[in-house]
């Protein structure tokens, strides 16, 4: 394959948290590929990168990825993306796939990366790491994630949350990602294991709309932002 | 306190992985504070940031932090750093403390941050997150750290490594940091729990001297770089 695929992390939301390397690649590639989560909604990633893009000479491919768990439907969506990218690469054009945070930590790029590497091993892929949402959240909450010999666990609230009971004593810090749709259950389990008062909720860390909440009970029943997580300090 | 303290992550090593925000603050503050690990050695952090610093108008404070575990001796070292920083802040000068990777993830800044926040709550501290070494290592090794509902654990090899036996089945990815001085023991435990062949060793990810090693046995008895870690995929 003649073109090169870049997986680029544009950081957690603040456009100033883009790296110089990401900025330079975004400015130079002929094709920019970005995921959107809702058909009507603007792409957050594109909002961040827009200032480095010149639409008169760069093509932008946008996809609407559904927030679903069904593996087969997801794969069908990804096939469309993969084929559009392969077409540009075949024409000798470099493609930059942009994602929030870091490309290899809870990002849509992971799916694309694994599919292309498996089915098209001739494609050259370069991953440009970005500032992850987890360190941005730590900065907003003023909480060191790990010091010296400490241990840190990252979990998704959409996985079996009983894991919290099993591992809480073995880790100094636990970050529960994607809490927006199951915050009540997260609160209940943290209360059960006596860690509710050692938890902080953060949404949209580093953005204008940032919210840091120490009284978790006040979140019960509320509609929460997709970019929300909870940090628990043991 | 009149001056402001910044904790700035300059990323994992590649000077191009500095964020725009970090660059701008480094350029403007009157005082730059940087840790060194060896008295003779150059500061890696300063090497990265040097291009944004003008020594004719900016003061650089460097400290040699000993690689020791003794809490009391470490605290004595930190007190010197804290006092030098407080002196500048008192003069109304902003101080930027630079660190590799991210300031709140296994960084020397964590100690400074906690000490100043506890003893001098009047000091304004802003943390500017940086690209962490863990995502840089993932990019070098070509390994997604977490996808969808997956779980990630970060451990220090200097802590009790029996934890690996206890948690390995509950996490999709495990990163063992600081393996340089106990690689033989890490290899032995990974072999014992049947994960040796699913582990990758990476040192100085993204640097010129980067090394990615899949055959862990080949590392036995070797002197390893301080910036080394192992990623285990379950």
Coordinates of C-alpha atoms in Angstrom, one line a residue, chain B residues 52-135:
Chain B
X52 CA 11.5 26.5 24.3
X53 CA 13.8 28.0 27.0
X54 CA 15.7 31.2 26.7
X55 CA 18.5 31.0 29.3
X56 CA 19.3 34.7 29.0
X57 CA 15.9 35.6 30.6
X58 CA 14.8 32.4 32.3
X59 CA 16.2 30.9 35.5
X60 CA 16.7 27.2 35.6
X61 CA 16.7 25.3 38.9
X62 CA 18.0 21.8 38.7
X63 CA 17.9 19.2 41.5
X64 CA 19.5 15.8 41.7
X65 CA 16.9 13.4 43.1
X66 CA 18.3 10.2 44.5
X67 CA 16.8 6.9 43.3
X68 CA 16.2 5.7 46.9
X69 CA 13.2 4.3 48.7
X70 CA 14.0 5.8 52.2
X71 CA 11.0 8.1 52.8
X72 CA 12.8 10.4 55.3
X73 CA 15.8 11.0 53.1
X74 CA 13.5 11.6 50.1
X75 CA 11.5 14.1 52.1
X76 CA 14.6 16.0 53.1
X77 CA 15.5 16.3 49.4
X78 CA 12.1 17.5 48.6
X79 CA 12.1 20.1 51.3
X80 CA 15.1 21.8 49.5
X81 CA 13.1 21.8 46.3
X82 CA 9.9 23.1 47.9
X83 CA 11.8 26.0 49.6
X84 CA 13.5 27.1 46.5
X85 CA 10.2 27.1 44.6
X86 CA 8.4 28.9 47.4
X87 CA 11.1 31.6 47.4
X88 CA 10.4 32.4 43.7
X89 CA 6.7 32.2 44.1
X90 CA 7.0 34.7 47.0
X91 CA 8.8 37.1 44.6
X92 CA 5.8 36.9 42.3
X93 CA 7.5 34.6 39.8
X94 CA 5.6 31.8 38.1
X95 CA 7.5 28.5 38.3
X96 CA 7.1 25.6 35.8
X97 CA 8.2 22.2 37.2
X98 CA 8.8 19.9 34.3
X99 CA 8.6 16.2 34.3
X100 CA 8.7 13.3 31.8
X101 CA 5.4 11.8 30.7
X102 CA 2.5 13.1 32.8
X103 CA 2.9 15.0 36.2
X104 CA 0.4 12.8 38.1
X105 CA 1.3 9.3 36.9
X106 CA 4.5 7.9 38.5
X107 CA 6.2 11.3 38.4
X108 CA 8.4 13.1 40.9
X109 CA 5.9 16.0 40.7
X110 CA 3.4 14.0 42.7
X111 CA 5.5 14.3 45.9
X112 CA 6.0 18.0 45.3
X113 CA 2.3 18.5 44.6
X114 CA 1.2 16.8 47.8
X115 CA 3.7 18.5 50.0
X116 CA 2.9 22.0 48.8
X117 CA -0.8 21.4 48.8
X118 CA -0.7 20.2 52.4
X119 CA 1.8 22.7 53.9
X120 CA 1.1 25.7 51.7
X121 CA -2.6 25.6 50.6
X122 CA -2.3 29.3 49.5
X123 CA -0.1 28.3 46.5
X124 CA -2.0 28.1 43.2
X125 CA -1.0 25.0 41.3
X126 CA -2.0 24.2 37.7
X127 CA -1.3 20.8 36.3
X128 CA -0.8 20.5 32.6
X129 CA -1.2 16.9 31.6
X130 CA 1.3 15.3 29.2
X131 CA 1.5 12.2 26.9
X132 CA 2.2 9.4 29.3
X133 CA 4.9 6.8 28.8
X134 CA 2.2 4.0 28.9
X135 CA 0.5 5.2 25.8

